[in-house]
Amino acid sequence: MKLLKMNLANKLTILRLLMVPVFIILFEIYKTNNIVPAVVFALTASTDFLDGYIARKYNMITTFGKFMDPLVDKVLTQAGYIVLTGAGLIPAWTVVIIVFREILITGLRTLAASNNITIAASYFGKIKTVSQFIAIIAFLLKGTFGIPSIVLDILLYISVITTLLSGLDYLYKNKNVLD
């Protein structure tokens, strides 16, 4: 019943979370030989931008949204990277870096929350998320559109670099939480 009382932005966040297993199942069925997993991932990822826009425009920003939105983004992107690694499409070391950063920043946010501090998404964090979404979608479209390996490698490295930079940015801007 509580889900029915949530605002639209938070419902979109929950929808994004519920779409993760759907994406994984579709990837297992089609791999990169069909556009379906890429479309589902892209539509699911687009709810991140939509829920943020709705929350800001209609003043629907909530503590739940501030906590769950970035967490669900991490679940979606990590699911994308993990299935791509499992299919042998991307090297495991890139995913280890990405997962490590996500766990570290989630821990930082949890520590901050225990001190009644909310760490909102930063500009670098948003760039990181967009670069990850783009890289994952490109790899998902590899088989359908024959995207050259050099393009995929560049997009993957951009996502890894922005992941590292945003992690360092969060740590630097919130070093007081670690004191």
mmCIF file with all atom_site columns, C-alpha atoms in Angstrom:
data_model
loop_
_atom_site.group_PDB
_atom_site.id
_atom_site.type_symbol
_atom_site.label_atom_id
_atom_site.label_alt_id
_atom_site.label_comp_id
_atom_site.label_asym_id
_atom_site.label_entity_id
_atom_site.label_seq_id
_atom_site.pdbx_PDB_ins_code
_atom_site.Cartn_x
_atom_site.Cartn_y
_atom_site.Cartn_z
_atom_site.occupancy
_atom_site.B_iso_or_equiv
_atom_site.pdbx_formal_charge
_atom_site.auth_seq_id
_atom_site.auth_comp_id
_atom_site.auth_asym_id
_atom_site.auth_atom_id
_atom_site.pdbx_PDB_model_num
ATOM 1   C CA . MET A 1 1   ? 0.000  0.000   0.000   1.00 0.00 ? 1   MET A CA 1
ATOM 2   C CA . LYS A 1 2   ? 2.908  2.358   0.698   1.00 0.00 ? 2   LYS A CA 1
ATOM 3   C CA . LEU A 1 3   ? 4.028  2.074   -2.945  1.00 0.00 ? 3   LEU A CA 1
ATOM 4   C CA . LEU A 1 4   ? 0.683  3.509   -4.056  1.00 0.00 ? 4   LEU A CA 1
ATOM 5   C CA . LYS A 1 5   ? 1.228  6.546   -1.825  1.00 0.00 ? 5   LYS A CA 1
ATOM 6   C CA . MET A 1 6   ? 4.714  7.278   -3.231  1.00 0.00 ? 6   MET A CA 1
ATOM 7   C CA . ASN A 1 7   ? 5.182  10.238  -5.519  1.00 0.00 ? 7   ASN A CA 1
ATOM 8   C CA . LEU A 1 8   ? 5.747  9.700   -9.247  1.00 0.00 ? 8   LEU A CA 1
ATOM 9   C CA . ALA A 1 9   ? 9.509  10.297  -9.096  1.00 0.00 ? 9   ALA A CA 1
ATOM 10  C CA . ASN A 1 10  ? 9.966  7.607   -6.442  1.00 0.00 ? 10  ASN A CA 1
ATOM 11  C CA . LYS A 1 11  ? 7.695  5.197   -8.350  1.00 0.00 ? 11  LYS A CA 1
ATOM 12  C CA . LEU A 1 12  ? 9.955  5.618   -11.389 1.00 0.00 ? 12  LEU A CA 1
ATOM 13  C CA . THR A 1 13  ? 12.966 4.775   -9.221  1.00 0.00 ? 13  THR A CA 1
ATOM 14  C CA . ILE A 1 14  ? 11.223 1.592   -8.027  1.00 0.00 ? 14  ILE A CA 1
ATOM 15  C CA . LEU A 1 15  ? 10.258 0.761   -11.628 1.00 0.00 ? 15  LEU A CA 1
ATOM 16  C CA . ARG A 1 16  ? 13.933 1.101   -12.628 1.00 0.00 ? 16  ARG A CA 1
ATOM 17  C CA . LEU A 1 17  ? 14.887 -1.352  -9.882  1.00 0.00 ? 17  LEU A CA 1
ATOM 18  C CA . LEU A 1 18  ? 12.198 -3.833  -10.953 1.00 0.00 ? 18  LEU A CA 1
ATOM 19  C CA . MET A 1 19  ? 13.392 -3.656  -14.563 1.00 0.00 ? 19  MET A CA 1
ATOM 20  C CA . VAL A 1 20  ? 16.894 -4.890  -13.676 1.00 0.00 ? 20  VAL A CA 1
ATOM 21  C CA . PRO A 1 21  ? 15.918 -8.591  -13.555 1.00 0.00 ? 21  PRO A CA 1
ATOM 22  C CA . VAL A 1 22  ? 13.883 -8.133  -16.749 1.00 0.00 ? 22  VAL A CA 1
ATOM 23  C CA . PHE A 1 23  ? 16.977 -6.729  -18.470 1.00 0.00 ? 23  PHE A CA 1
ATOM 24  C CA . ILE A 1 24  ? 19.146 -9.599  -17.184 1.00 0.00 ? 24  ILE A CA 1
ATOM 25  C CA . ILE A 1 25  ? 16.676 -12.231 -18.416 1.00 0.00 ? 25  ILE A CA 1
ATOM 26  C CA . LEU A 1 26  ? 16.447 -10.574 -21.833 1.00 0.00 ? 26  LEU A CA 1
ATOM 27  C CA . PHE A 1 27  ? 20.231 -10.385 -22.058 1.00 0.00 ? 27  PHE A CA 1
ATOM 28  C CA . GLU A 1 28  ? 20.509 -14.082 -21.227 1.00 0.00 ? 28  GLU A CA 1
ATOM 29  C CA . ILE A 1 29  ? 18.021 -14.862 -24.003 1.00 0.00 ? 29  ILE A CA 1
ATOM 30  C CA . TYR A 1 30  ? 19.363 -12.539 -26.717 1.00 0.00 ? 30  TYR A CA 1
ATOM 31  C CA . LYS A 1 31  ? 22.915 -11.512 -25.668 1.00 0.00 ? 31  LYS A CA 1
ATOM 32  C CA . THR A 1 32  ? 24.008 -8.770  -28.116 1.00 0.00 ? 32  THR A CA 1
ATOM 33  C CA . ASN A 1 33  ? 22.450 -10.437 -31.160 1.00 0.00 ? 33  ASN A CA 1
ATOM 34  C CA . ASN A 1 34  ? 19.162 -8.586  -30.755 1.00 0.00 ? 34  ASN A CA 1
ATOM 35  C CA . ILE A 1 35  ? 18.267 -4.987  -29.992 1.00 0.00 ? 35  ILE A CA 1
ATOM 36  C CA . VAL A 1 36  ? 15.757 -5.922  -27.251 1.00 0.00 ? 36  VAL A CA 1
ATOM 37  C CA . PRO A 1 37  ? 18.152 -5.949  -24.230 1.00 0.00 ? 37  PRO A CA 1
ATOM 38  C CA . ALA A 1 38  ? 19.673 -2.637  -25.355 1.00 0.00 ? 38  ALA A CA 1
ATOM 39  C CA . VAL A 1 39  ? 16.265 -1.008  -25.746 1.00 0.00 ? 39  VAL A CA 1
ATOM 40  C CA . VAL A 1 40  ? 15.085 -2.266  -22.351 1.00 0.00 ? 40  VAL A CA 1
ATOM 41  C CA . PHE A 1 41  ? 18.312 -1.076  -20.714 1.00 0.00 ? 41  PHE A CA 1
ATOM 42  C CA . ALA A 1 42  ? 18.114 2.335   -22.442 1.00 0.00 ? 42  ALA A CA 1
ATOM 43  C CA . LEU A 1 43  ? 14.454 2.843   -21.502 1.00 0.00 ? 43  LEU A CA 1
ATOM 44  C CA . THR A 1 44  ? 15.181 1.748   -17.934 1.00 0.00 ? 44  THR A CA 1
ATOM 45  C CA . ALA A 1 45  ? 18.186 4.087   -17.733 1.00 0.00 ? 45  ALA A CA 1
ATOM 46  C CA . SER A 1 46  ? 16.096 6.964   -19.091 1.00 0.00 ? 46  SER A CA 1
ATOM 47  C CA . THR A 1 47  ? 13.847 6.761   -16.031 1.00 0.00 ? 47  THR A CA 1
ATOM 48  C CA . ASP A 1 48  ? 16.844 8.041   -14.043 1.00 0.00 ? 48  ASP A CA 1
ATOM 49  C CA . PHE A 1 49  ? 16.717 11.344  -15.901 1.00 0.00 ? 49  PHE A CA 1
ATOM 50  C CA . LEU A 1 50  ? 12.929 11.428  -15.892 1.00 0.00 ? 50  LEU A CA 1
ATOM 51  C CA . ASP A 1 51  ? 12.520 10.846  -12.147 1.00 0.00 ? 51  ASP A CA 1
ATOM 52  C CA . GLY A 1 52  ? 15.131 13.493  -11.360 1.00 0.00 ? 52  GLY A CA 1
ATOM 53  C CA . TYR A 1 53  ? 13.458 15.999  -13.666 1.00 0.00 ? 53  TYR A CA 1
ATOM 54  C CA . ILE A 1 54  ? 10.020 15.314  -12.180 1.00 0.00 ? 54  ILE A CA 1
ATOM 55  C CA . ALA A 1 55  ? 11.321 15.473  -8.604  1.00 0.00 ? 55  ALA A CA 1
ATOM 56  C CA . ARG A 1 56  ? 12.974 18.862  -9.185  1.00 0.00 ? 56  ARG A CA 1
ATOM 57  C CA . LYS A 1 57  ? 10.263 20.417  -11.352 1.00 0.00 ? 57  LYS A CA 1
ATOM 58  C CA . TYR A 1 58  ? 7.361  19.433  -9.097  1.00 0.00 ? 58  TYR A CA 1
ATOM 59  C CA . ASN A 1 59  ? 9.215  19.711  -5.783  1.00 0.00 ? 59  ASN A CA 1
ATOM 60  C CA . MET A 1 60  ? 8.971  15.965  -5.124  1.00 0.00 ? 60  MET A CA 1
ATOM 61  C CA . ILE A 1 61  ? 12.470 15.593  -3.700  1.00 0.00 ? 61  ILE A CA 1
ATOM 62  C CA . THR A 1 62  ? 12.389 13.164  -0.786  1.00 0.00 ? 62  THR A CA 1
ATOM 63  C CA . THR A 1 63  ? 14.907 11.514  1.499   1.00 0.00 ? 63  THR A CA 1
ATOM 64  C CA . PHE A 1 64  ? 13.856 8.185   -0.009  1.00 0.00 ? 64  PHE A CA 1
ATOM 65  C CA . GLY A 1 65  ? 14.623 9.492   -3.505  1.00 0.00 ? 65  GLY A CA 1
ATOM 66  C CA . LYS A 1 66  ? 17.977 10.971  -2.480  1.00 0.00 ? 66  LYS A CA 1
ATOM 67  C CA . PHE A 1 67  ? 19.013 7.600   -1.093  1.00 0.00 ? 67  PHE A CA 1
ATOM 68  C CA . MET A 1 68  ? 17.355 5.156   -3.499  1.00 0.00 ? 68  MET A CA 1
ATOM 69  C CA . ASP A 1 69  ? 17.921 6.925   -6.822  1.00 0.00 ? 69  ASP A CA 1
ATOM 70  C CA . PRO A 1 70  ? 21.727 6.643   -6.803  1.00 0.00 ? 70  PRO A CA 1
ATOM 71  C CA . LEU A 1 71  ? 21.539 3.174   -5.262  1.00 0.00 ? 71  LEU A CA 1
ATOM 72  C CA . VAL A 1 72  ? 19.232 1.913   -8.013  1.00 0.00 ? 72  VAL A CA 1
ATOM 73  C CA . ASP A 1 73  ? 21.501 3.499   -10.640 1.00 0.00 ? 73  ASP A CA 1
ATOM 74  C CA . LYS A 1 74  ? 24.340 1.443   -9.198  1.00 0.00 ? 74  LYS A CA 1
ATOM 75  C CA . VAL A 1 75  ? 22.280 -1.745  -9.307  1.00 0.00 ? 75  VAL A CA 1
ATOM 76  C CA . LEU A 1 76  ? 21.348 -1.112  -12.953 1.00 0.00 ? 76  LEU A CA 1
ATOM 77  C CA . THR A 1 77  ? 24.836 -0.203  -14.151 1.00 0.00 ? 77  THR A CA 1
ATOM 78  C CA . GLN A 1 78  ? 26.510 -2.997  -12.217 1.00 0.00 ? 78  GLN A CA 1
ATOM 79  C CA . ALA A 1 79  ? 24.019 -5.487  -13.646 1.00 0.00 ? 79  ALA A CA 1
ATOM 80  C CA . GLY A 1 80  ? 24.905 -4.227  -17.115 1.00 0.00 ? 80  GLY A CA 1
ATOM 81  C CA . TYR A 1 81  ? 28.647 -4.465  -16.543 1.00 0.00 ? 81  TYR A CA 1
ATOM 82  C CA . ILE A 1 82  ? 28.408 -7.869  -14.879 1.00 0.00 ? 82  ILE A CA 1
ATOM 83  C CA . VAL A 1 83  ? 26.384 -9.490  -17.676 1.00 0.00 ? 83  VAL A CA 1
ATOM 84  C CA . LEU A 1 84  ? 28.766 -8.000  -20.241 1.00 0.00 ? 84  LEU A CA 1
ATOM 85  C CA . THR A 1 85  ? 31.747 -9.393  -18.307 1.00 0.00 ? 85  THR A CA 1
ATOM 86  C CA . GLY A 1 86  ? 30.062 -12.778 -17.971 1.00 0.00 ? 86  GLY A CA 1
ATOM 87  C CA . ALA A 1 87  ? 29.562 -12.815 -21.746 1.00 0.00 ? 87  ALA A CA 1
ATOM 88  C CA . GLY A 1 88  ? 33.270 -12.081 -22.233 1.00 0.00 ? 88  GLY A CA 1
ATOM 89  C CA . LEU A 1 89  ? 32.625 -8.673  -23.797 1.00 0.00 ? 89  LEU A CA 1
ATOM 90  C CA . ILE A 1 90  ? 34.487 -6.505  -21.303 1.00 0.00 ? 90  ILE A CA 1
ATOM 91  C CA . PRO A 1 91  ? 37.491 -7.186  -19.068 1.00 0.00 ? 91  PRO A CA 1
ATOM 92  C CA . ALA A 1 92  ? 36.770 -8.029  -15.448 1.00 0.00 ? 92  ALA A CA 1
ATOM 93  C CA . TRP A 1 93  ? 39.286 -5.496  -14.096 1.00 0.00 ? 93  TRP A CA 1
ATOM 94  C CA . THR A 1 94  ? 37.125 -2.616  -15.360 1.00 0.00 ? 94  THR A CA 1
ATOM 95  C CA . VAL A 1 95  ? 34.124 -3.959  -13.484 1.00 0.00 ? 95  VAL A CA 1
ATOM 96  C CA . VAL A 1 96  ? 36.173 -4.457  -10.320 1.00 0.00 ? 96  VAL A CA 1
ATOM 97  C CA . ILE A 1 97  ? 37.157 -0.765  -10.414 1.00 0.00 ? 97  ILE A CA 1
ATOM 98  C CA . ILE A 1 98  ? 33.558 0.315   -11.025 1.00 0.00 ? 98  ILE A CA 1
ATOM 99  C CA . VAL A 1 99  ? 32.074 -1.942  -8.333  1.00 0.00 ? 99  VAL A CA 1
ATOM 100 C CA . PHE A 1 100 ? 34.775 -0.907  -5.821  1.00 0.00 ? 100 PHE A CA 1
ATOM 101 C CA . ARG A 1 101 ? 34.009 2.793   -6.396  1.00 0.00 ? 101 ARG A CA 1
ATOM 102 C CA . GLU A 1 102 ? 30.277 2.195   -6.054  1.00 0.00 ? 102 GLU A CA 1
ATOM 103 C CA . ILE A 1 103 ? 30.660 0.262   -2.795  1.00 0.00 ? 103 ILE A CA 1
ATOM 104 C CA . LEU A 1 104 ? 33.049 2.894   -1.428  1.00 0.00 ? 104 LEU A CA 1
ATOM 105 C CA . ILE A 1 105 ? 30.714 5.801   -2.206  1.00 0.00 ? 105 ILE A CA 1
ATOM 106 C CA . THR A 1 106 ? 27.656 3.900   -0.951  1.00 0.00 ? 106 THR A CA 1
ATOM 107 C CA . GLY A 1 107 ? 29.569 3.307   2.289   1.00 0.00 ? 107 GLY A CA 1
ATOM 108 C CA . LEU A 1 108 ? 30.423 7.009   2.456   1.00 0.00 ? 108 LEU A CA 1
ATOM 109 C CA . ARG A 1 109 ? 26.750 7.901   1.954   1.00 0.00 ? 109 ARG A CA 1
ATOM 110 C CA . THR A 1 110 ? 25.691 5.424   4.625   1.00 0.00 ? 110 THR A CA 1
ATOM 111 C CA . LEU A 1 111 ? 28.245 6.833   7.064   1.00 0.00 ? 111 LEU A CA 1
ATOM 112 C CA . ALA A 1 112 ? 27.055 10.359  6.265   1.00 0.00 ? 112 ALA A CA 1
ATOM 113 C CA . ALA A 1 113 ? 23.414 9.342   6.733   1.00 0.00 ? 113 ALA A CA 1
ATOM 114 C CA . SER A 1 114 ? 24.235 7.921   10.153  1.00 0.00 ? 114 SER A CA 1
ATOM 115 C CA . ASN A 1 115 ? 25.351 11.467  11.014  1.00 0.00 ? 115 ASN A CA 1
ATOM 116 C CA . ASN A 1 116 ? 22.200 13.021  9.498   1.00 0.00 ? 116 ASN A CA 1
ATOM 117 C CA . ILE A 1 117 ? 24.122 14.205  6.428   1.00 0.00 ? 117 ILE A CA 1
ATOM 118 C CA . THR A 1 118 ? 22.713 13.582  2.966   1.00 0.00 ? 118 THR A CA 1
ATOM 119 C CA . ILE A 1 119 ? 25.212 13.439  0.135   1.00 0.00 ? 119 ILE A CA 1
ATOM 120 C CA . ALA A 1 120 ? 23.395 14.436  -3.024  1.00 0.00 ? 120 ALA A CA 1
ATOM 121 C CA . ALA A 1 121 ? 24.531 13.431  -6.484  1.00 0.00 ? 121 ALA A CA 1
ATOM 122 C CA . SER A 1 122 ? 27.351 15.586  -7.807  1.00 0.00 ? 122 SER A CA 1
ATOM 123 C CA . TYR A 1 123 ? 28.032 16.859  -11.307 1.00 0.00 ? 123 TYR A CA 1
ATOM 124 C CA . PHE A 1 124 ? 30.845 14.293  -11.703 1.00 0.00 ? 124 PHE A CA 1
ATOM 125 C CA . GLY A 1 125 ? 28.524 11.585  -10.413 1.00 0.00 ? 125 GLY A CA 1
ATOM 126 C CA . LYS A 1 126 ? 25.969 12.439  -13.074 1.00 0.00 ? 126 LYS A CA 1
ATOM 127 C CA . ILE A 1 127 ? 28.622 12.430  -15.808 1.00 0.00 ? 127 ILE A CA 1
ATOM 128 C CA . LYS A 1 128 ? 29.818 9.059   -14.501 1.00 0.00 ? 128 LYS A CA 1
ATOM 129 C CA . THR A 1 129 ? 26.324 7.601   -14.662 1.00 0.00 ? 129 THR A CA 1
ATOM 130 C CA . VAL A 1 130 ? 25.702 8.905   -18.190 1.00 0.00 ? 130 VAL A CA 1
ATOM 131 C CA . SER A 1 131 ? 29.078 7.596   -19.418 1.00 0.00 ? 131 SER A CA 1
ATOM 132 C CA . GLN A 1 132 ? 28.324 4.202   -17.892 1.00 0.00 ? 132 GLN A CA 1
ATOM 133 C CA . PHE A 1 133 ? 24.860 4.081   -19.474 1.00 0.00 ? 133 PHE A CA 1
ATOM 134 C CA . ILE A 1 134 ? 26.314 4.989   -22.882 1.00 0.00 ? 134 ILE A CA 1
ATOM 135 C CA . ALA A 1 135 ? 29.116 2.410   -22.642 1.00 0.00 ? 135 ALA A CA 1
ATOM 136 C CA . ILE A 1 136 ? 26.749 -0.375  -21.611 1.00 0.00 ? 136 ILE A CA 1
ATOM 137 C CA . ILE A 1 137 ? 24.223 0.451   -24.330 1.00 0.00 ? 137 ILE A CA 1
ATOM 138 C CA . ALA A 1 138 ? 26.991 0.553   -26.960 1.00 0.00 ? 138 ALA A CA 1
ATOM 139 C CA . PHE A 1 139 ? 28.214 -2.909  -25.918 1.00 0.00 ? 139 PHE A CA 1
ATOM 140 C CA . LEU A 1 140 ? 24.632 -4.204  -25.948 1.00 0.00 ? 140 LEU A CA 1
ATOM 141 C CA . LEU A 1 141 ? 24.271 -2.921  -29.522 1.00 0.00 ? 141 LEU A CA 1
ATOM 142 C CA . LYS A 1 142 ? 27.610 -4.379  -30.649 1.00 0.00 ? 142 LYS A CA 1
ATOM 143 C CA . GLY A 1 143 ? 26.176 -7.466  -32.332 1.00 0.00 ? 143 GLY A CA 1
ATOM 144 C CA . THR A 1 144 ? 23.204 -5.673  -33.862 1.00 0.00 ? 144 THR A CA 1
ATOM 145 C CA . PHE A 1 145 ? 25.028 -2.690  -35.322 1.00 0.00 ? 145 PHE A CA 1
ATOM 146 C CA . GLY A 1 146 ? 28.617 -3.937  -35.553 1.00 0.00 ? 146 GLY A CA 1
ATOM 147 C CA . ILE A 1 147 ? 30.054 -1.109  -33.478 1.00 0.00 ? 147 ILE A CA 1
ATOM 148 C CA . PRO A 1 148 ? 33.853 -1.118  -33.942 1.00 0.00 ? 148 PRO A CA 1
ATOM 149 C CA . SER A 1 149 ? 35.896 -2.443  -31.019 1.00 0.00 ? 149 SER A CA 1
ATOM 150 C CA . ILE A 1 150 ? 37.931 0.777   -30.801 1.00 0.00 ? 150 ILE A CA 1
ATOM 151 C CA . VAL A 1 151 ? 34.731 2.775   -30.194 1.00 0.00 ? 151 VAL A CA 1
ATOM 152 C CA . LEU A 1 152 ? 33.610 0.325   -27.522 1.00 0.00 ? 152 LEU A CA 1
ATOM 153 C CA . ASP A 1 153 ? 37.035 0.436   -25.849 1.00 0.00 ? 153 ASP A CA 1
ATOM 154 C CA . ILE A 1 154 ? 37.036 4.249   -25.813 1.00 0.00 ? 154 ILE A CA 1
ATOM 155 C CA . LEU A 1 155 ? 33.548 4.360   -24.297 1.00 0.00 ? 155 LEU A CA 1
ATOM 156 C CA . LEU A 1 156 ? 34.506 1.756   -21.688 1.00 0.00 ? 156 LEU A CA 1
ATOM 157 C CA . TYR A 1 157 ? 37.667 3.639   -20.688 1.00 0.00 ? 157 TYR A CA 1
ATOM 158 C CA . ILE A 1 158 ? 35.755 6.922   -20.503 1.00 0.00 ? 158 ILE A CA 1
ATOM 159 C CA . SER A 1 159 ? 33.279 5.268   -18.140 1.00 0.00 ? 159 SER A CA 1
ATOM 160 C CA . VAL A 1 160 ? 36.107 3.859   -15.985 1.00 0.00 ? 160 VAL A CA 1
ATOM 161 C CA . ILE A 1 161 ? 37.934 7.210   -15.861 1.00 0.00 ? 161 ILE A CA 1
ATOM 162 C CA . THR A 1 162 ? 34.780 9.179   -14.998 1.00 0.00 ? 162 THR A CA 1
ATOM 163 C CA . THR A 1 163 ? 33.993 6.556   -12.358 1.00 0.00 ? 163 THR A CA 1
ATOM 164 C CA . LEU A 1 164 ? 37.385 7.059   -10.744 1.00 0.00 ? 164 LEU A CA 1
ATOM 165 C CA . LEU A 1 165 ? 37.243 10.862  -10.978 1.00 0.00 ? 165 LEU A CA 1
ATOM 166 C CA . SER A 1 166 ? 33.746 11.053  -9.512  1.00 0.00 ? 166 SER A CA 1
ATOM 167 C CA . GLY A 1 167 ? 34.772 8.748   -6.660  1.00 0.00 ? 167 GLY A CA 1
ATOM 168 C CA . LEU A 1 168 ? 37.746 10.958  -5.845  1.00 0.00 ? 168 LEU A CA 1
ATOM 169 C CA . ASP A 1 169 ? 35.497 14.028  -6.090  1.00 0.00 ? 169 ASP A CA 1
ATOM 170 C CA . TYR A 1 170 ? 32.989 12.552  -3.597  1.00 0.00 ? 170 TYR A CA 1
ATOM 171 C CA . LEU A 1 171 ? 35.771 11.594  -1.188  1.00 0.00 ? 171 LEU A CA 1
ATOM 172 C CA . TYR A 1 172 ? 37.414 15.012  -1.387  1.00 0.00 ? 172 TYR A CA 1
ATOM 173 C CA . LYS A 1 173 ? 34.171 17.009  -1.034  1.00 0.00 ? 173 LYS A CA 1
ATOM 174 C CA . ASN A 1 174 ? 32.961 14.860  1.848   1.00 0.00 ? 174 ASN A CA 1
ATOM 175 C CA . LYS A 1 175 ? 36.215 14.202  3.715   1.00 0.00 ? 175 LYS A CA 1
ATOM 176 C CA . ASN A 1 176 ? 34.589 15.703  6.829   1.00 0.00 ? 176 ASN A CA 1
ATOM 177 C CA . VAL A 1 177 ? 32.321 12.637  6.975   1.00 0.00 ? 177 VAL A CA 1
ATOM 178 C CA . LEU A 1 178 ? 35.413 10.462  7.391   1.00 0.00 ? 178 LEU A CA 1
ATOM 179 C CA . ASP A 1 179 ? 36.735 12.454  10.377  1.00 0.00 ? 179 ASP A CA 1
#
